[in-house]
Amino acid sequence: MLIQSKSAESHRGGQMADLTKMIRPRGVVIAAEANFTIDMAQNLLSMFAHLQEGQEVTVKLSNKGVWAVTPEGIRLFIGSTEVFEVGNNGQDAAKPHVQ
């Protein structure tokens, strides 16, 4: 069993942060990002069970969550990490309420 002090772990964490800065290619700009839960990842993977080998899905990010679209235009809501409450005939639907 290997036991290390917290200072050694903290030092390694700092090294990891430094390494990630070095690895990121220059000129790369993050255009979009989305948080995924395991359920969302499983939803995305389930789409591939209905596609032919080699087909791709397009992942689309919206203010309501993540969608995946097949080459035939079939859309599946993958999910959202935020809960959206709808009231007043949907007028407040764009206001996220994080739990």
PDB file of N, CA and C in Angstrom:
ATOM      1  N   MET A   1       0.839  -1.164   0.000  1.00  0.00           N
ATOM      2  CA  MET A   1       0.000   0.000   0.000  1.00  0.00           C
ATOM      3  C   MET A   1       0.892   1.238   0.000  1.00  0.00           C
ATOM      4  N   LEU A   2       0.612   2.170  -0.876  1.00  0.00           N
ATOM      5  CA  LEU A   2       1.373   3.408  -0.997  1.00  0.00           C
ATOM      6  C   LEU A   2       0.641   4.512  -0.268  1.00  0.00           C
ATOM      7  N   ILE A   3       1.299   5.140   0.682  1.00  0.00           N
ATOM      8  CA  ILE A   3       0.694   6.231   1.432  1.00  0.00           C
ATOM      9  C   ILE A   3       1.480   7.494   1.129  1.00  0.00           C
ATOM     10  N   GLN A   4       0.755   8.535   0.737  1.00  0.00           N
ATOM     11  CA  GLN A   4       1.397   9.802   0.419  1.00  0.00           C
ATOM     12  C   GLN A   4       0.791  10.899   1.265  1.00  0.00           C
ATOM     13  N   SER A   5       1.587  11.887   1.539  1.00  0.00           N
ATOM     14  CA  SER A   5       1.097  13.006   2.334  1.00  0.00           C
ATOM     15  C   SER A   5       0.207  13.895   1.483  1.00  0.00           C
ATOM     16  N   LYS A   6      -0.602  14.711   2.129  1.00  0.00           N
ATOM     17  CA  LYS A   6      -1.457  15.638   1.405  1.00  0.00           C
ATOM     18  C   LYS A   6      -0.640  16.648   0.629  1.00  0.00           C
ATOM     19  N   SER A   7       0.520  17.024   1.153  1.00  0.00           N
ATOM     20  CA  SER A   7       1.337  17.998   0.435  1.00  0.00           C
ATOM     21  C   SER A   7       1.827  17.410  -0.887  1.00  0.00           C
ATOM     22  N   ALA A   8       2.118  16.117  -0.917  1.00  0.00           N
ATOM     23  CA  ALA A   8       2.532  15.475  -2.171  1.00  0.00           C
ATOM     24  C   ALA A   8       1.376  15.447  -3.156  1.00  0.00           C
ATOM     25  N   GLU A   9       0.156  15.173  -2.634  1.00  0.00           N
ATOM     26  CA  GLU A   9      -1.012  15.163  -3.516  1.00  0.00           C
ATOM     27  C   GLU A   9      -1.285  16.557  -4.046  1.00  0.00           C
ATOM     28  N   SER A  10      -1.176  17.575  -3.194  1.00  0.00           N
ATOM     29  CA  SER A  10      -1.407  18.955  -3.625  1.00  0.00           C
ATOM     30  C   SER A  10      -0.389  19.362  -4.666  1.00  0.00           C
ATOM     31  N   HIS A  11       0.849  18.955  -4.461  1.00  0.00           N
ATOM     32  CA  HIS A  11       1.906  19.298  -5.408  1.00  0.00           C
ATOM     33  C   HIS A  11       1.616  18.676  -6.772  1.00  0.00           C
ATOM     34  N   ARG A  12       1.180  17.409  -6.751  1.00  0.00           N
ATOM     35  CA  ARG A  12       0.859  16.737  -8.005  1.00  0.00           C
ATOM     36  C   ARG A  12      -0.323  17.404  -8.688  1.00  0.00           C
ATOM     37  N   GLY A  13      -1.328  17.850  -7.914  1.00  0.00           N
ATOM     38  CA  GLY A  13      -2.475  18.542  -8.491  1.00  0.00           C
ATOM     39  C   GLY A  13      -2.051  19.802  -9.207  1.00  0.00           C
ATOM     40  N   GLY A  14      -1.099  20.527  -8.621  1.00  0.00           N
ATOM     41  CA  GLY A  14      -0.560  21.716  -9.261  1.00  0.00           C
ATOM     42  C   GLY A  14       0.171  21.381 -10.547  1.00  0.00           C
ATOM     43  N   GLN A  15       0.911  20.282 -10.537  1.00  0.00           N
ATOM     44  CA  GLN A  15       1.615  19.853 -11.746  1.00  0.00           C
ATOM     45  C   GLN A  15       0.631  19.496 -12.842  1.00  0.00           C
ATOM     46  N   MET A  16      -0.480  18.854 -12.478  1.00  0.00           N
ATOM     47  CA  MET A  16      -1.483  18.467 -13.465  1.00  0.00           C
ATOM     48  C   MET A  16      -2.075  19.708 -14.118  1.00  0.00           C
ATOM     49  N   ALA A  17      -2.377  20.725 -13.327  1.00  0.00           N
ATOM     50  CA  ALA A  17      -2.922  21.956 -13.888  1.00  0.00           C
ATOM     51  C   ALA A  17      -1.922  22.577 -14.860  1.00  0.00           C
ATOM     52  N   ASP A  18      -0.644  22.561 -14.493  1.00  0.00           N
ATOM     53  CA  ASP A  18       0.388  23.104 -15.372  1.00  0.00           C
ATOM     54  C   ASP A  18       0.482  22.294 -16.660  1.00  0.00           C
ATOM     55  N   LEU A  19       0.360  20.970 -16.558  1.00  0.00           N
ATOM     56  CA  LEU A  19       0.439  20.113 -17.745  1.00  0.00           C
ATOM     57  C   LEU A  19      -0.718  20.354 -18.690  1.00  0.00           C
ATOM     58  N   THR A  20      -1.924  20.565 -18.158  1.00  0.00           N
ATOM     59  CA  THR A  20      -3.078  20.782 -19.038  1.00  0.00           C
ATOM     60  C   THR A  20      -2.927  22.070 -19.829  1.00  0.00           C
ATOM     61  N   LYS A  21      -2.285  23.069 -19.245  1.00  0.00           N
ATOM     62  CA  LYS A  21      -2.040  24.305 -19.983  1.00  0.00           C
ATOM     63  C   LYS A  21      -1.066  24.062 -21.129  1.00  0.00           C
ATOM     64  N   MET A  22      -0.103  23.182 -20.911  1.00  0.00           N
ATOM     65  CA  MET A  22       0.906  22.906 -21.937  1.00  0.00           C
ATOM     66  C   MET A  22       0.342  22.049 -23.064  1.00  0.00           C
ATOM     67  N   ILE A  23      -0.611  21.195 -22.742  1.00  0.00           N
ATOM     68  CA  ILE A  23      -1.145  20.249 -23.727  1.00  0.00           C
ATOM     69  C   ILE A  23      -2.137  20.917 -24.670  1.00  0.00           C
ATOM     70  N   ARG A  24      -2.877  21.929 -24.201  1.00  0.00           N
ATOM     71  CA  ARG A  24      -3.896  22.569 -25.029  1.00  0.00           C
ATOM     72  C   ARG A  24      -3.237  23.199 -26.259  1.00  0.00           C
ATOM     73  N   PRO A  25      -3.669  22.807 -27.443  1.00  0.00           N
ATOM     74  CA  PRO A  25      -3.075  23.372 -28.668  1.00  0.00           C
ATOM     75  C   PRO A  25      -3.326  24.870 -28.765  1.00  0.00           C
ATOM     76  N   ARG A  26      -2.354  25.580 -29.250  1.00  0.00           N
ATOM     77  CA  ARG A  26      -2.497  27.026 -29.429  1.00  0.00           C
ATOM     78  C   ARG A  26      -3.530  27.311 -30.503  1.00  0.00           C
ATOM     79  N   GLY A  27      -4.279  28.362 -30.296  1.00  0.00           N
ATOM     80  CA  GLY A  27      -5.257  28.778 -31.286  1.00  0.00           C
ATOM     81  C   GLY A  27      -6.596  28.066 -31.170  1.00  0.00           C
ATOM     82  N   VAL A  28      -6.722  27.117 -30.236  1.00  0.00           N
ATOM     83  CA  VAL A  28      -7.990  26.402 -30.068  1.00  0.00           C
ATOM     84  C   VAL A  28      -8.911  27.248 -29.197  1.00  0.00           C
ATOM     85  N   VAL A  29     -10.120  27.500 -29.691  1.00  0.00           N
ATOM     86  CA  VAL A  29     -11.111  28.273 -28.957  1.00  0.00           C
ATOM     87  C   VAL A  29     -12.291  27.353 -28.663  1.00  0.00           C
ATOM     88  N   ILE A  30     -12.672  27.281 -27.413  1.00  0.00           N
ATOM     89  CA  ILE A  30     -13.834  26.479 -27.046  1.00  0.00           C
ATOM     90  C   ILE A  30     -15.080  27.203 -27.543  1.00  0.00           C
ATOM     91  N   ALA A  31     -15.838  26.555 -28.440  1.00  0.00           N
ATOM     92  CA  ALA A  31     -17.020  27.166 -29.044  1.00  0.00           C
ATOM     93  C   ALA A  31     -18.276  26.912 -28.222  1.00  0.00           C
ATOM     94  N   ALA A  32     -18.359  25.752 -27.577  1.00  0.00           N
ATOM     95  CA  ALA A  32     -19.534  25.407 -26.784  1.00  0.00           C
ATOM     96  C   ALA A  32     -19.155  24.282 -25.837  1.00  0.00           C
ATOM     97  N   GLU A  33     -19.917  24.170 -24.789  1.00  0.00           N
ATOM     98  CA  GLU A  33     -19.700  23.058 -23.867  1.00  0.00           C
ATOM     99  C   GLU A  33     -21.023  22.688 -23.225  1.00  0.00           C
ATOM    100  N   ALA A  34     -21.103  21.461 -22.754  1.00  0.00           N
ATOM    101  CA  ALA A  34     -22.310  20.980 -22.081  1.00  0.00           C
ATOM    102  C   ALA A  34     -21.901  20.009 -20.997  1.00  0.00           C
ATOM    103  N   ASN A  35     -22.570  20.072 -19.878  1.00  0.00           N
ATOM    104  CA  ASN A  35     -22.365  19.096 -18.815  1.00  0.00           C
ATOM    105  C   ASN A  35     -23.244  17.889 -19.108  1.00  0.00           C
ATOM    106  N   PHE A  36     -22.716  16.691 -18.883  1.00  0.00           N
ATOM    107  CA  PHE A  36     -23.460  15.457 -19.108  1.00  0.00           C
ATOM    108  C   PHE A  36     -23.542  14.656 -17.824  1.00  0.00           C
ATOM    109  N   THR A  37     -24.710  14.088 -17.560  1.00  0.00           N
ATOM    110  CA  THR A  37     -24.854  13.090 -16.513  1.00  0.00           C
ATOM    111  C   THR A  37     -24.692  11.729 -17.179  1.00  0.00           C
ATOM    112  N   ILE A  38     -24.571  10.686 -16.392  1.00  0.00           N
ATOM    113  CA  ILE A  38     -24.449   9.337 -16.960  1.00  0.00           C
ATOM    114  C   ILE A  38     -25.717   8.982 -17.744  1.00  0.00           C
ATOM    115  N   ASP A  39     -26.885   9.420 -17.280  1.00  0.00           N
ATOM    116  CA  ASP A  39     -28.137   9.150 -17.999  1.00  0.00           C
ATOM    117  C   ASP A  39     -28.133   9.809 -19.375  1.00  0.00           C
ATOM    118  N   MET A  40     -27.606  11.024 -19.432  1.00  0.00           N
ATOM    119  CA  MET A  40     -27.545  11.721 -20.717  1.00  0.00           C
ATOM    120  C   MET A  40     -26.596  10.997 -21.667  1.00  0.00           C
ATOM    121  N   ALA A  41     -25.467  10.543 -21.151  1.00  0.00           N
ATOM    122  CA  ALA A  41     -24.512   9.807 -21.984  1.00  0.00           C
ATOM    123  C   ALA A  41     -25.145   8.514 -22.498  1.00  0.00           C
ATOM    124  N   GLN A  42     -25.909   7.837 -21.648  1.00  0.00           N
ATOM    125  CA  GLN A  42     -26.578   6.605 -22.069  1.00  0.00           C
ATOM    126  C   GLN A  42     -27.645   6.892 -23.120  1.00  0.00           C
ATOM    127  N   ASN A  43     -28.367   8.003 -22.989  1.00  0.00           N
ATOM    128  CA  ASN A  43     -29.345   8.388 -24.010  1.00  0.00           C
ATOM    129  C   ASN A  43     -28.663   8.600 -25.353  1.00  0.00           C
ATOM    130  N   LEU A  44     -27.526   9.274 -25.327  1.00  0.00           N
ATOM    131  CA  LEU A  44     -26.787   9.510 -26.566  1.00  0.00           C
ATOM    132  C   LEU A  44     -26.317   8.192 -27.176  1.00  0.00           C
ATOM    133  N   LEU A  45     -25.773   7.322 -26.358  1.00  0.00           N
ATOM    134  CA  LEU A  45     -25.323   6.023 -26.866  1.00  0.00           C
ATOM    135  C   LEU A  45     -26.476   5.191 -27.413  1.00  0.00           C
ATOM    136  N   SER A  46     -27.662   5.317 -26.816  1.00  0.00           N
ATOM    137  CA  SER A  46     -28.811   4.518 -27.283  1.00  0.00           C
ATOM    138  C   SER A  46     -29.204   4.875 -28.711  1.00  0.00           C
ATOM    139  N   MET A  47     -28.917   6.087 -29.137  1.00  0.00           N
ATOM    140  CA  MET A  47     -29.242   6.480 -30.515  1.00  0.00           C
ATOM    141  C   MET A  47     -28.469   5.644 -31.527  1.00  0.00           C
ATOM    142  N   PHE A  48     -27.237   5.291 -31.176  1.00  0.00           N
ATOM    143  CA  PHE A  48     -26.396   4.547 -32.113  1.00  0.00           C
ATOM    144  C   PHE A  48     -26.895   3.127 -32.342  1.00  0.00           C
ATOM    145  N   ALA A  49     -27.685   2.597 -31.425  1.00  0.00           N
ATOM    146  CA  ALA A  49     -28.247   1.258 -31.599  1.00  0.00           C
ATOM    147  C   ALA A  49     -29.224   1.224 -32.769  1.00  0.00           C
ATOM    148  N   HIS A  50     -29.743   2.378 -33.182  1.00  0.00           N
ATOM    149  CA  HIS A  50     -30.732   2.456 -34.252  1.00  0.00           C
ATOM    150  C   HIS A  50     -30.139   2.960 -35.566  1.00  0.00           C
ATOM    151  N   LEU A  51     -28.831   3.155 -35.597  1.00  0.00           N
ATOM    152  CA  LEU A  51     -28.180   3.652 -36.807  1.00  0.00           C
ATOM    153  C   LEU A  51     -27.390   2.541 -37.472  1.00  0.00           C
ATOM    154  N   GLN A  52     -27.098   2.742 -38.738  1.00  0.00           N
ATOM    155  CA  GLN A  52     -26.236   1.809 -39.440  1.00  0.00           C
ATOM    156  C   GLN A  52     -24.798   2.076 -39.034  1.00  0.00           C
ATOM    157  N   GLU A  53     -23.968   1.074 -39.170  1.00  0.00           N
ATOM    158  CA  GLU A  53     -22.561   1.211 -38.801  1.00  0.00           C
ATOM    159  C   GLU A  53     -21.919   2.370 -39.571  1.00  0.00           C
ATOM    160  N   GLY A  54     -21.202   3.192 -38.853  1.00  0.00           N
ATOM    161  CA  GLY A  54     -20.517   4.310 -39.478  1.00  0.00           C
ATOM    162  C   GLY A  54     -21.323   5.597 -39.534  1.00  0.00           C
ATOM    163  N   GLN A  55     -22.630   5.534 -39.251  1.00  0.00           N
ATOM    164  CA  GLN A  55     -23.430   6.756 -39.244  1.00  0.00           C
ATOM    165  C   GLN A  55     -23.114   7.580 -38.004  1.00  0.00           C
ATOM    166  N   GLU A  56     -23.326   8.864 -38.124  1.00  0.00           N
ATOM    167  CA  GLU A  56     -23.039   9.787 -37.034  1.00  0.00           C
ATOM    168  C   GLU A  56     -24.308  10.477 -36.576  1.00  0.00           C
ATOM    169  N   VAL A  57     -24.263  11.027 -35.369  1.00  0.00           N
ATOM    170  CA  VAL A  57     -25.325  11.903 -34.892  1.00  0.00           C
ATOM    171  C   VAL A  57     -24.713  13.281 -34.674  1.00  0.00           C
ATOM    172  N   THR A  58     -25.539  14.291 -34.801  1.00  0.00           N
ATOM    173  CA  THR A  58     -25.120  15.658 -34.536  1.00  0.00           C
ATOM    174  C   THR A  58     -25.659  16.054 -33.173  1.00  0.00           C
ATOM    175  N   VAL A  59     -24.794  16.564 -32.304  1.00  0.00           N
ATOM    176  CA  VAL A  59     -25.206  17.018 -30.985  1.00  0.00           C
ATOM    177  C   VAL A  59     -25.441  18.516 -31.066  1.00  0.00           C
ATOM    178  N   LYS A  60     -26.629  18.938 -30.610  1.00  0.00           N
ATOM    179  CA  LYS A  60     -27.000  20.352 -30.646  1.00  0.00           C
ATOM    180  C   LYS A  60     -27.250  20.826 -29.220  1.00  0.00           C
ATOM    181  N   LEU A  61     -26.696  21.991 -28.906  1.00  0.00           N
ATOM    182  CA  LEU A  61     -26.851  22.570 -27.578  1.00  0.00           C
ATOM    183  C   LEU A  61     -27.840  23.723 -27.659  1.00  0.00           C
ATOM    184  N   SER A  62     -28.780  23.749 -26.731  1.00  0.00           N
ATOM    185  CA  SER A  62     -29.743  24.847 -26.690  1.00  0.00           C
ATOM    186  C   SER A  62     -29.835  25.371 -25.261  1.00  0.00           C
ATOM    187  N   ASN A  63     -30.617  26.423 -25.071  1.00  0.00           N
ATOM    188  CA  ASN A  63     -30.808  26.940 -23.722  1.00  0.00           C
ATOM    189  C   ASN A  63     -31.659  26.000 -22.869  1.00  0.00           C
ATOM    190  N   LYS A  64     -32.229  24.964 -23.467  1.00  0.00           N
ATOM    191  CA  LYS A  64     -33.055  24.003 -22.745  1.00  0.00           C
ATOM    192  C   LYS A  64     -32.369  22.671 -22.511  1.00  0.00           C
ATOM    193  N   GLY A  65     -31.214  22.442 -23.132  1.00  0.00           N
ATOM    194  CA  GLY A  65     -30.531  21.179 -22.933  1.00  0.00           C
ATOM    195  C   GLY A  65     -29.815  20.725 -24.189  1.00  0.00           C
ATOM    196  N   VAL A  66     -29.554  19.433 -24.243  1.00  0.00           N
ATOM    197  CA  VAL A  66     -28.781  18.834 -25.326  1.00  0.00           C
ATOM    198  C   VAL A  66     -29.688  17.929 -26.150  1.00  0.00           C
ATOM    199  N   TRP A  67     -29.607  18.085 -27.470  1.00  0.00           N
ATOM    200  CA  TRP A  67     -30.360  17.276 -28.415  1.00  0.00           C
ATOM    201  C   TRP A  67     -29.383  16.541 -29.316  1.00  0.00           C
ATOM    202  N   ALA A  68     -29.793  15.393 -29.813  1.00  0.00           N
ATOM    203  CA  ALA A  68     -29.019  14.676 -30.823  1.00  0.00           C
ATOM    204  C   ALA A  68     -29.928  14.453 -32.020  1.00  0.00           C
ATOM    205  N   VAL A  69     -29.347  14.580 -33.217  1.00  0.00           N
ATOM    206  CA  VAL A  69     -30.118  14.457 -34.450  1.00  0.00           C
ATOM    207  C   VAL A  69     -29.419  13.459 -35.360  1.00  0.00           C
ATOM    208  N   THR A  70     -30.195  12.518 -35.900  1.00  0.00           N
ATOM    209  CA  THR A  70     -29.647  11.522 -36.824  1.00  0.00           C
ATOM    210  C   THR A  70     -29.542  12.126 -38.220  1.00  0.00           C
ATOM    211  N   PRO A  71     -28.842  11.450 -39.139  1.00  0.00           N
ATOM    212  CA  PRO A  71     -28.761  11.946 -40.515  1.00  0.00           C
ATOM    213  C   PRO A  71     -30.138  12.066 -41.180  1.00  0.00           C
ATOM    214  N   GLU A  72     -31.126  11.298 -40.708  1.00  0.00           N
ATOM    215  CA  GLU A  72     -32.479  11.363 -41.266  1.00  0.00           C
ATOM    216  C   GLU A  72     -33.313  12.462 -40.628  1.00  0.00           C
ATOM    217  N   GLY A  73     -32.748  13.178 -39.658  1.00  0.00           N
ATOM    218  CA  GLY A  73     -33.475  14.267 -39.018  1.00  0.00           C
ATOM    219  C   GLY A  73     -34.260  13.862 -37.780  1.00  0.00           C
ATOM    220  N   ILE A  74     -34.077  12.647 -37.309  1.00  0.00           N
ATOM    221  CA  ILE A  74     -34.768  12.202 -36.095  1.00  0.00           C
ATOM    222  C   ILE A  74     -34.059  12.818 -34.896  1.00  0.00           C
ATOM    223  N   ARG A  75     -34.850  13.509 -34.057  1.00  0.00           N
ATOM    224  CA  ARG A  75     -34.282  14.220 -32.903  1.00  0.00           C
ATOM    225  C   ARG A  75     -34.613  13.477 -31.613  1.00  0.00           C
ATOM    226  N   LEU A  76     -33.650  13.462 -30.693  1.00  0.00           N
ATOM    227  CA  LEU A  76     -33.865  12.892 -29.367  1.00  0.00           C
ATOM    228  C   LEU A  76     -33.316  13.879 -28.344  1.00  0.00           C
ATOM    229  N   PHE A  77     -34.153  14.216 -27.361  1.00  0.00           N
ATOM    230  CA  PHE A  77     -33.692  15.063 -26.274  1.00  0.00           C
ATOM    231  C   PHE A  77     -32.796  14.223 -25.389  1.00  0.00           C
ATOM    232  N   ILE A  78     -31.525  14.576 -25.324  1.00  0.00           N
ATOM    233  CA  ILE A  78     -30.562  13.821 -24.532  1.00  0.00           C
ATOM    234  C   ILE A  78     -30.731  14.139 -23.048  1.00  0.00           C
ATOM    235  N   GLY A  79     -30.984  15.400 -22.737  1.00  0.00           N
ATOM    236  CA  GLY A  79     -31.232  15.775 -21.357  1.00  0.00           C
ATOM    237  C   GLY A  79     -30.689  17.141 -21.034  1.00  0.00           C
ATOM    238  N   SER A  80     -30.817  17.497 -19.765  1.00  0.00           N
ATOM    239  CA  SER A  80     -30.323  18.767 -19.258  1.00  0.00           C
ATOM    240  C   SER A  80     -29.889  18.554 -17.826  1.00  0.00           C
ATOM    241  N   THR A  81     -28.858  19.269 -17.401  1.00  0.00           N
ATOM    242  CA  THR A  81     -28.442  19.180 -16.009  1.00  0.00           C
ATOM    243  C   THR A  81     -29.146  20.212 -15.155  1.00  0.00           C
ATOM    244  N   GLU A  82     -30.020  21.015 -15.760  1.00  0.00           N
ATOM    245  CA  GLU A  82     -30.813  22.000 -15.046  1.00  0.00           C
ATOM    246  C   GLU A  82     -32.284  21.620 -15.147  1.00  0.00           C
ATOM    247  N   VAL A  83     -33.045  21.976 -14.122  1.00  0.00           N
ATOM    248  CA  VAL A  83     -34.485  21.733 -14.112  1.00  0.00           C
ATOM    249  C   VAL A  83     -35.167  23.034 -14.518  1.00  0.00           C
ATOM    250  N   PHE A  84     -36.043  22.957 -15.507  1.00  0.00           N
ATOM    251  CA  PHE A  84     -36.760  24.127 -15.984  1.00  0.00           C
ATOM    252  C   PHE A  84     -38.207  24.020 -15.542  1.00  0.00           C
ATOM    253  N   GLU A  85     -38.654  25.013 -14.794  1.00  0.00           N
ATOM    254  CA  GLU A  85     -40.044  25.046 -14.357  1.00  0.00           C
ATOM    255  C   GLU A  85     -40.833  25.921 -15.317  1.00  0.00           C
ATOM    256  N   VAL A  86     -41.999  25.441 -15.721  1.00  0.00           N
ATOM    257  CA  VAL A  86     -42.816  26.180 -16.680  1.00  0.00           C
ATOM    258  C   VAL A  86     -44.116  26.588 -16.005  1.00  0.00           C
ATOM    259  N   GLY A  87     -44.426  27.849 -16.115  1.00  0.00           N
ATOM    260  CA  GLY A  87     -45.668  28.390 -15.582  1.00  0.00           C
ATOM    261  C   GLY A  87     -46.062  29.591 -16.414  1.00  0.00           C
ATOM    262  N   ASN A  88     -47.162  30.205 -16.110  1.00  0.00           N
ATOM    263  CA  ASN A  88     -47.606  31.401 -16.843  1.00  0.00           C
ATOM    264  C   ASN A  88     -47.624  31.159 -18.344  1.00  0.00           C
ATOM    265  N   ASN A  89     -48.188  30.046 -18.767  1.00  0.00           N
ATOM    266  CA  ASN A  89     -48.262  29.684 -20.192  1.00  0.00           C
ATOM    267  C   ASN A  89     -46.888  29.612 -20.855  1.00  0.00           C
ATOM    268  N   GLY A  90     -45.877  29.182 -20.093  1.00  0.00           N
ATOM    269  CA  GLY A  90     -44.552  28.985 -20.658  1.00  0.00           C
ATOM    270  C   GLY A  90     -43.704  30.236 -20.740  1.00  0.00           C
ATOM    271  N   GLN A  91     -44.184  31.362 -20.234  1.00  0.00           N
ATOM    272  CA  GLN A  91     -43.436  32.612 -20.345  1.00  0.00           C
ATOM    273  C   GLN A  91     -42.145  32.608 -19.542  1.00  0.00           C
ATOM    274  N   ASP A  92     -42.073  31.818 -18.474  1.00  0.00           N
ATOM    275  CA  ASP A  92     -40.852  31.777 -17.681  1.00  0.00           C
ATOM    276  C   ASP A  92     -40.021  30.535 -17.965  1.00  0.00           C
ATOM    277  N   ALA A  93     -40.282  29.879 -19.085  1.00  0.00           N
ATOM    278  CA  ALA A  93     -39.597  28.630 -19.408  1.00  0.00           C
ATOM    279  C   ALA A  93     -38.103  28.816 -19.604  1.00  0.00           C
ATOM    280  N   ALA A  94     -37.662  30.003 -19.955  1.00  0.00           N
ATOM    281  CA  ALA A  94     -36.245  30.224 -20.201  1.00  0.00           C
ATOM    282  C   ALA A  94     -35.458  30.480 -18.935  1.00  0.00           C
ATOM    283  N   LYS A  95     -36.110  30.522 -17.791  1.00  0.00           N
ATOM    284  CA  LYS A  95     -35.421  30.787 -16.534  1.00  0.00           C
ATOM    285  C   LYS A  95     -35.073  29.470 -15.867  1.00  0.00           C
ATOM    286  N   PRO A  96     -33.792  29.088 -15.835  1.00  0.00           N
ATOM    287  CA  PRO A  96     -33.415  27.807 -15.218  1.00  0.00           C
ATOM    288  C   PRO A  96     -33.473  27.883 -13.704  1.00  0.00           C
ATOM    289  N   HIS A  97     -33.870  26.802 -13.094  1.00  0.00           N
ATOM    290  CA  HIS A  97     -33.879  26.673 -11.643  1.00  0.00           C
ATOM    291  C   HIS A  97     -33.024  25.459 -11.305  1.00  0.00           C
ATOM    292  N   VAL A  98     -31.804  25.690 -10.827  1.00  0.00           N
ATOM    293  CA  VAL A  98     -30.867  24.605 -10.558  1.00  0.00           C
ATOM    294  C   VAL A  98     -31.170  24.022  -9.197  1.00  0.00           C
ATOM    295  N   GLN A  99     -31.215  22.689  -9.129  1.00  0.00           N
ATOM    296  CA  GLN A  99     -31.463  22.010  -7.852  1.00  0.00           C
ATOM    297  C   GLN A  99     -30.168  21.573  -7.235  1.00  0.00           C
TER     298      GLN A  99
END
